[in-house]
Amino acid sequence: QKEVEQDPGPLSVPEGAIVSLNCTYSNSAFQYFMWYRQYSRKGPELLMYTYSSGNKEDGRFTAQVDKSSKYISLFIRDSQPSDSATYLCAMTHLGGGYQKVTFGTGTKLQVIP
Amino acid sequence: EAGVAQSPRYKIIEKRQSVAFWCNPISGHATLYWYQQILGQGPKLLIQFQNNGVVDDSQLPKDRFSAERLKGVDSTLKIQPAKLEDSAVYLCASSLGGGLGTQYFGPGTRLTVL
């Protein structure tokens, strides 16, 4: 079993839809949870990160963490064609004095105008 | 603020050849990472430097991959000899510190091994 599982998609939605992206994990040592967005032929860029269970909102994006279920989500409201990208969840745990990052496989999202 | 620079952007080689990638991190960033991203997968950490010292190279195939970070700034990643399964995008990232500092990624080098 992989430490981090993410539905690869692809996910295709009409413009304006609410998008839900999800990851599950098995390692209880994960402390910080992040979402990255990766456009085609670009490096990932950090969208949001959170530490505790609950919701964190930033504009049209909401990150949700449920540590008891080992489940994290990213919601995108009023999705736009510019949101079309691959979304990677990432999680960190402390190892050797440093935060070690493990990425999910990514979900490819297409928002259709 | 300039971002993370990588070169070359694309490289095609034959198996058993050698190849080198170069990364220039954001100025002042102490931590530098090299990731391998195979098509359809998330980035996998190969090596992490704190200044010019290695703090994690547990997933680096040391029989063929090597990396160095001279003077704690630029870094090079080398593969010798390359295998077909090394075809991937090699991403360099940097952050201010080794904690939860935000990692800033470069555009990557797309390697194709024939």
Coordinates of N, CA, C and O in Angstrom, one line a residue, chain B:
Chain B
E1 N 11.7 38.9 -7.7 CA 12.7 37.8 -7.2 C 12.7 36.7 -8.3 O 11.7 36.2 -8.7
A2 N 13.9 36.4 -8.8 CA 14.1 35.4 -9.8 C 13.7 34.1 -9.2 O 14.0 33.8 -8.0
G3 N 13.2 33.2 -10.0 CA 12.8 31.8 -9.6 C 14.0 30.9 -9.7 O 15.1 31.2 -9.9
V4 N 13.7 29.6 -9.5 CA 14.6 28.5 -9.6 C 14.9 28.3 -11.1 O 14.0 28.1 -11.9
A5 N 16.2 28.3 -11.5 CA 16.5 28.1 -12.9 C 17.1 26.7 -13.1 O 17.8 26.2 -12.2
Q6 N 16.7 26.1 -14.2 CA 17.2 24.8 -14.5 C 17.6 24.8 -16.0 O 17.0 25.4 -16.8
S7 N 18.7 24.0 -16.3 CA 19.0 23.8 -17.6 C 19.7 22.4 -17.8 O 20.3 21.9 -16.8
P8 N 19.6 21.8 -19.0 CA 18.8 22.2 -20.1 C 17.3 21.9 -19.8 O 17.0 21.3 -18.8
R9 N 16.4 22.4 -20.6 CA 15.0 22.1 -20.4 C 14.6 20.7 -21.0 O 13.7 20.1 -20.4
Y10 N 15.3 20.3 -22.0 CA 15.1 19.0 -22.6 C 16.4 18.4 -23.0 O 17.4 19.1 -23.3
K11 N 16.4 17.0 -22.8 CA 17.6 16.3 -23.2 C 17.2 14.9 -23.7 O 16.4 14.2 -23.0
I12 N 17.8 14.5 -24.8 CA 17.5 13.2 -25.3 C 18.9 12.5 -25.5 O 19.8 13.0 -26.1
I13 N 19.0 11.3 -24.8 CA 20.2 10.6 -24.9 C 19.9 9.1 -25.2 O 18.8 8.7 -25.0
E14 N 21.0 8.4 -25.5 CA 20.8 6.9 -25.6 C 21.2 6.3 -24.3 O 22.0 6.8 -23.5
K15 N 20.6 5.1 -24.1 CA 21.0 4.4 -22.9 C 22.5 4.1 -22.8 O 23.1 4.0 -23.8
R16 N 23.0 4.1 -21.6 CA 24.4 3.9 -21.2 C 25.2 5.2 -21.4 O 26.3 5.3 -21.0
Q17 N 24.6 6.3 -22.0 CA 25.3 7.6 -22.0 C 25.1 8.2 -20.7 O 24.4 7.8 -19.8
S18 N 25.9 9.3 -20.5 CA 25.8 10.1 -19.3 C 25.2 11.4 -19.6 O 25.1 11.9 -20.7
V19 N 24.6 12.0 -18.5 CA 23.9 13.3 -18.7 C 24.0 14.1 -17.3 O 24.2 13.5 -16.3
A20 N 24.0 15.4 -17.5 CA 24.1 16.2 -16.3 C 23.1 17.3 -16.3 O 22.8 17.9 -17.4
F21 N 22.5 17.7 -15.2 CA 21.5 18.7 -15.1 C 22.0 19.8 -14.1 O 22.7 19.4 -13.1
W22 N 21.6 21.0 -14.4 CA 22.1 22.1 -13.5 C 20.9 22.8 -12.9 O 19.9 23.0 -13.6
C23 N 21.1 23.3 -11.7 CA 20.1 24.0 -11.0 C 20.7 25.2 -10.3 O 21.7 25.1 -9.6
N24 N 20.0 26.4 -10.4 CA 20.4 27.6 -9.6 C 19.2 28.0 -8.8 O 18.2 28.4 -9.3
P25 N 19.3 27.8 -7.5 CA 18.2 28.1 -6.6 C 17.9 29.6 -6.4 O 18.7 30.4 -6.9
I26 N 16.8 29.9 -5.7 CA 16.6 31.3 -5.4 C 17.6 31.7 -4.4 O 18.0 31.0 -3.5
S27 N 18.1 33.0 -4.6 CA 19.2 33.5 -3.8 C 18.8 33.5 -2.3 O 17.7 33.9 -1.9
G28 N 19.7 33.0 -1.5 CA 19.5 32.9 -0.1 C 18.8 31.7 0.4 O 18.7 31.5 1.6
H29 N 18.4 30.8 -0.5 CA 17.7 29.6 0.0 C 18.8 28.6 0.3 O 19.6 28.2 -0.5
A30 N 18.7 28.1 1.6 CA 19.7 27.2 2.1 C 19.4 25.7 1.7 O 20.4 24.9 1.5
T31 N 18.2 25.4 1.4 CA 17.8 24.0 1.1 C 17.5 23.8 -0.4 O 16.8 24.6 -0.9
L32 N 18.1 22.8 -0.9 CA 17.9 22.5 -2.3 C 17.5 21.0 -2.5 O 18.1 20.2 -1.8
Y33 N 16.6 20.8 -3.3 CA 16.0 19.4 -3.5 C 16.1 19.1 -5.0 O 15.9 19.9 -5.9
W34 N 16.4 17.8 -5.3 CA 16.2 17.2 -6.6 C 15.1 16.2 -6.5 O 15.2 15.3 -5.7
Y35 N 14.2 16.3 -7.5 CA 13.1 15.3 -7.5 C 13.1 14.7 -8.9 O 13.5 15.3 -9.9
Q36 N 12.6 13.4 -9.0 CA 12.3 12.8 -10.2 C 10.8 12.6 -10.4 O 10.2 12.1 -9.4
Q37 N 10.3 13.0 -11.5 CA 8.8 12.9 -11.7 C 8.6 12.1 -13.0 O 8.8 12.6 -14.1
I38 N 8.3 10.8 -12.8 CA 7.9 10.0 -14.0 C 6.5 10.3 -14.4 O 5.7 10.7 -13.6
L39 N 6.3 10.2 -15.7 CA 5.0 10.6 -16.3 C 3.8 9.9 -15.5 O 3.8 8.7 -15.3
G40 N 2.9 10.7 -15.1 CA 1.7 10.2 -14.4 C 1.9 9.9 -12.9 O 1.0 9.4 -12.2
Q41 N 3.1 10.3 -12.4 CA 3.4 10.1 -11.0 C 3.7 11.5 -10.3 O 4.0 12.5 -11.0
G42 N 3.7 11.4 -9.0 CA 4.1 12.6 -8.3 C 5.6 12.7 -8.2 O 6.3 11.7 -8.4
P43 N 6.2 13.8 -7.8 CA 7.6 14.0 -7.7 C 8.1 13.0 -6.6 O 7.5 12.9 -5.5
K44 N 9.3 12.4 -6.8 CA 9.9 11.6 -5.8 C 11.3 12.2 -5.5 O 12.1 12.5 -6.3
L45 N 11.5 12.5 -4.2 CA 12.7 13.1 -3.7 C 13.9 12.2 -4.0 O 13.9 11.0 -3.6
L46 N 14.9 12.7 -4.7 CA 16.2 12.0 -4.9 C 17.2 12.4 -3.8 O 17.9 11.5 -3.3
I47 N 17.4 13.7 -3.6 CA 18.4 14.2 -2.7 C 18.0 15.5 -2.2 O 17.4 16.3 -2.9
Q48 N 18.4 15.8 -0.9 CA 18.1 17.1 -0.3 C 19.4 17.6 0.3 O 20.1 16.9 1.0
F49 N 19.8 18.8 -0.1 CA 20.9 19.5 0.5 C 20.5 20.6 1.5 O 19.6 21.3 1.2
Q50 N 21.3 20.7 2.5 CA 21.1 21.8 3.4 C 22.5 22.6 3.3 O 23.5 22.0 3.8
N51 N 22.5 23.8 2.7 CA 23.7 24.4 2.3 C 24.5 23.5 1.4 O 23.9 23.0 0.4
N52 N 25.7 23.1 1.7 CA 26.3 22.2 0.7 C 26.5 20.7 1.3 O 27.2 19.9 0.7
G53 N 25.7 20.5 2.4 CA 25.7 19.1 2.9 C 24.5 18.4 2.6 O 23.4 18.9 2.5
V54 N 24.6 17.0 2.4 CA 23.5 16.2 2.1 C 22.8 15.8 3.4 O 23.4 15.3 4.3
V55 N 21.4 16.0 3.4 CA 20.7 15.6 4.6 C 19.8 14.4 4.3 O 19.3 13.7 5.2
D56 N 19.5 14.1 3.0 CA 18.7 12.9 2.7 C 19.0 12.5 1.3 O 18.7 13.3 0.3
D57 N 19.5 11.4 1.1 CA 19.7 10.8 -0.3 C 19.3 9.4 -0.3 O 19.8 8.5 -1.0
S58 N 18.3 9.0 0.6 CA 17.9 7.7 0.7 C 17.3 7.0 -0.5 O 17.3 5.8 -0.7
Q59 N 16.7 7.9 -1.4 CA 16.1 7.3 -2.6 C 16.9 7.6 -3.8 O 16.4 7.5 -5.0
L60 N 18.2 8.0 -3.7 CA 19.0 8.3 -4.8 C 19.7 6.9 -5.2 O 20.4 6.3 -4.4
P61 N 19.6 6.5 -6.5 CA 20.3 5.3 -6.9 C 21.7 5.6 -7.1 O 22.2 6.0 -8.1
K62 N 22.5 5.3 -6.0 CA 23.8 5.8 -6.0 C 24.8 5.1 -6.9 O 25.9 5.6 -7.1
D63 N 24.4 4.0 -7.5 CA 25.3 3.3 -8.4 C 25.3 4.1 -9.7 O 26.3 3.9 -10.5
R64 N 24.4 4.9 -10.0 CA 24.4 5.6 -11.3 C 24.1 7.1 -11.2 O 24.4 7.9 -12.1
F65 N 23.5 7.6 -10.1 CA 23.2 9.0 -9.9 C 24.2 9.6 -8.9 O 24.5 8.9 -7.9
S66 N 24.5 10.8 -9.1 CA 25.4 11.6 -8.2 C 24.9 13.0 -8.2 O 24.4 13.5 -9.3
A67 N 25.1 13.7 -7.1 CA 24.8 15.1 -7.1 C 25.7 15.9 -6.2 O 26.3 15.3 -5.2
E68 N 25.9 17.1 -6.5 CA 26.8 18.0 -5.7 C 26.2 19.4 -5.6 O 25.5 19.8 -6.6
R69 N 26.6 20.1 -4.6 CA 26.2 21.4 -4.4 C 27.4 22.2 -3.9 O 27.6 22.3 -2.7
L70 N 28.1 22.8 -4.9 CA 29.3 23.5 -4.6 C 29.0 24.8 -3.9 O 28.1 25.6 -4.4
K71 N 29.7 25.1 -2.9 CA 29.6 26.4 -2.2 C 28.2 26.7 -1.7 O 27.8 27.9 -1.5
G72 N 27.3 25.7 -1.6 CA 26.0 25.9 -1.1 C 25.1 26.7 -2.0 O 24.1 27.2 -1.5
V73 N 25.4 26.8 -3.3 CA 24.5 27.6 -4.2 C 24.0 26.6 -5.3 O 23.1 25.9 -5.1
D74 N 24.7 26.7 -6.4 CA 24.3 25.9 -7.6 C 24.4 24.4 -7.3 O 25.2 24.0 -6.4
S75 N 23.7 23.6 -8.1 CA 23.8 22.2 -7.9 C 23.8 21.5 -9.3 O 23.2 22.0 -10.2
T76 N 24.5 20.3 -9.4 CA 24.4 19.5 -10.6 C 24.0 18.1 -10.2 O 24.4 17.6 -9.1
L77 N 23.1 17.5 -11.0 CA 22.7 16.1 -10.8 C 23.2 15.4 -12.1 O 23.0 15.8 -13.2
K78 N 23.9 14.2 -11.8 CA 24.5 13.5 -13.0 C 23.9 12.0 -13.0 O 23.7 11.5 -11.9
I79 N 23.7 11.5 -14.2 CA 23.3 10.1 -14.3 C 24.4 9.5 -15.2 O 24.6 10.0 -16.3
Q80 N 25.0 8.4 -14.7 CA 26.0 7.7 -15.5 C 26.1 6.3 -15.1 O 26.5 6.0 -13.9
P81 N 25.8 5.3 -15.9 CA 25.1 5.4 -17.2 C 23.6 5.5 -17.1 O 23.0 4.9 -16.2
A82 N 23.0 6.1 -18.1 CA 21.5 6.2 -18.1 C 20.9 4.9 -18.5 O 21.4 4.2 -19.3
K83 N 19.7 4.7 -17.9 CA 18.8 3.5 -18.3 C 17.5 4.1 -18.9 O 17.1 5.2 -18.6
L84 N 16.8 3.2 -19.6 CA 15.5 3.6 -20.2 C 14.6 4.1 -19.1 O 13.8 5.1 -19.3
E85 N 14.6 3.5 -17.9 CA 13.7 3.8 -16.8 C 14.0 5.2 -16.2 O 13.3 5.7 -15.3
D86 N 15.1 5.8 -16.6 CA 15.4 7.1 -16.1 C 14.7 8.2 -16.8 O 14.8 9.4 -16.4
S87 N 14.0 7.9 -17.9 CA 13.2 8.9 -18.6 C 12.2 9.5 -17.7 O 11.3 8.8 -17.1
A88 N 12.3 10.8 -17.5 CA 11.4 11.5 -16.5 C 11.7 13.0 -16.6 O 12.6 13.4 -17.3
V89 N 11.0 13.7 -15.8 CA 11.3 15.1 -15.6 C 12.0 15.3 -14.3 O 11.6 14.7 -13.2
Y90 N 13.1 15.9 -14.3 CA 14.0 16.1 -13.1 C 13.7 17.6 -12.6 O 14.1 18.5 -13.3
L91 N 13.2 17.7 -11.4 CA 12.8 18.9 -10.9 C 13.7 19.3 -9.8 O 14.1 18.5 -8.9
C92 N 14.1 20.6 -9.8 CA 14.9 21.2 -8.7 C 14.0 22.1 -7.9 O 13.2 22.8 -8.5
A93 N 14.1 22.1 -6.6 CA 13.4 23.0 -5.8 C 14.3 23.6 -4.7 O 15.3 23.0 -4.4
S94 N 13.9 24.8 -4.2 CA 14.7 25.3 -3.1 C 13.7 25.9 -2.1 O 12.6 26.2 -2.4
S95 N 14.2 26.0 -0.8 CA 13.4 26.6 0.2 C 14.4 27.3 1.2 O 15.6 27.0 1.2
L96 N 13.8 28.3 2.0 CA 14.7 29.0 2.9 C 15.4 28.1 3.9 O 16.6 28.2 4.2
G97 N 14.6 27.2 4.5 CA 15.1 26.3 5.5 C 14.7 24.9 5.3 O 14.0 24.6 4.3
G98 N 15.1 24.0 6.1 CA 14.8 22.6 6.0 C 13.6 22.1 6.7 O 13.2 21.0 6.6
G99 N 12.9 23.1 7.3 CA 11.7 22.8 8.0 C 10.5 22.8 7.0 O 10.6 22.2 6.0
L100 N 9.4 23.5 7.4 CA 8.3 23.5 6.5 C 8.4 24.7 5.6 O 7.4 25.3 5.2
G101 N 9.6 25.2 5.3 CA 9.7 26.3 4.3 C 9.1 25.9 3.0 O 9.2 24.8 2.5
T102 N 8.3 26.8 2.4 CA 7.7 26.6 1.1 C 8.8 26.2 0.1 O 9.8 26.9 0.0
Q103 N 8.6 25.2 -0.7 CA 9.5 24.8 -1.7 C 9.1 25.5 -3.0 O 7.9 25.4 -3.4
Y104 N 10.0 26.1 -3.7 CA 9.8 26.7 -5.0 C 10.5 25.9 -6.0 O 11.7 25.6 -5.9
F105 N 9.7 25.4 -7.0 CA 10.2 24.5 -8.0 C 10.6 25.3 -9.3 O 10.0 26.3 -9.7
G106 N 11.6 24.7 -9.9 CA 12.0 25.2 -11.2 C 11.1 24.5 -12.3 O 10.3 23.7 -11.9
P107 N 11.3 24.8 -13.6 CA 10.5 24.3 -14.6 C 10.8 22.8 -14.9 O 10.0 22.1 -15.6
G108 N 11.9 22.3 -14.5 CA 12.3 20.9 -14.7 C 13.1 20.7 -16.0 O 13.1 21.5 -16.9
T109 N 13.8 19.6 -16.0 CA 14.5 19.1 -17.3 C 13.8 17.8 -17.7 O 13.8 16.8 -16.9
R110 N 13.3 17.8 -18.9 CA 12.6 16.5 -19.4 C 13.7 15.7 -20.1 O 14.3 16.1 -21.1
L111 N 14.0 14.5 -19.5 CA 15.0 13.6 -20.0 C 14.3 12.4 -20.7 O 13.4 11.8 -20.1
T112 N 14.7 12.2 -21.9 CA 14.3 11.0 -22.7 C 15.5 10.1 -22.9 O 16.5 10.6 -23.5
V113 N 15.4 8.9 -22.5 CA 16.5 7.9 -22.7 C 16.0 6.9 -23.8 O 15.0 6.2 -23.6
L114 N 16.7 6.8 -24.9 CA 16.3 5.9 -26.0 C 17.1 4.6 -26.0 O 18.2 4.6 -25.5

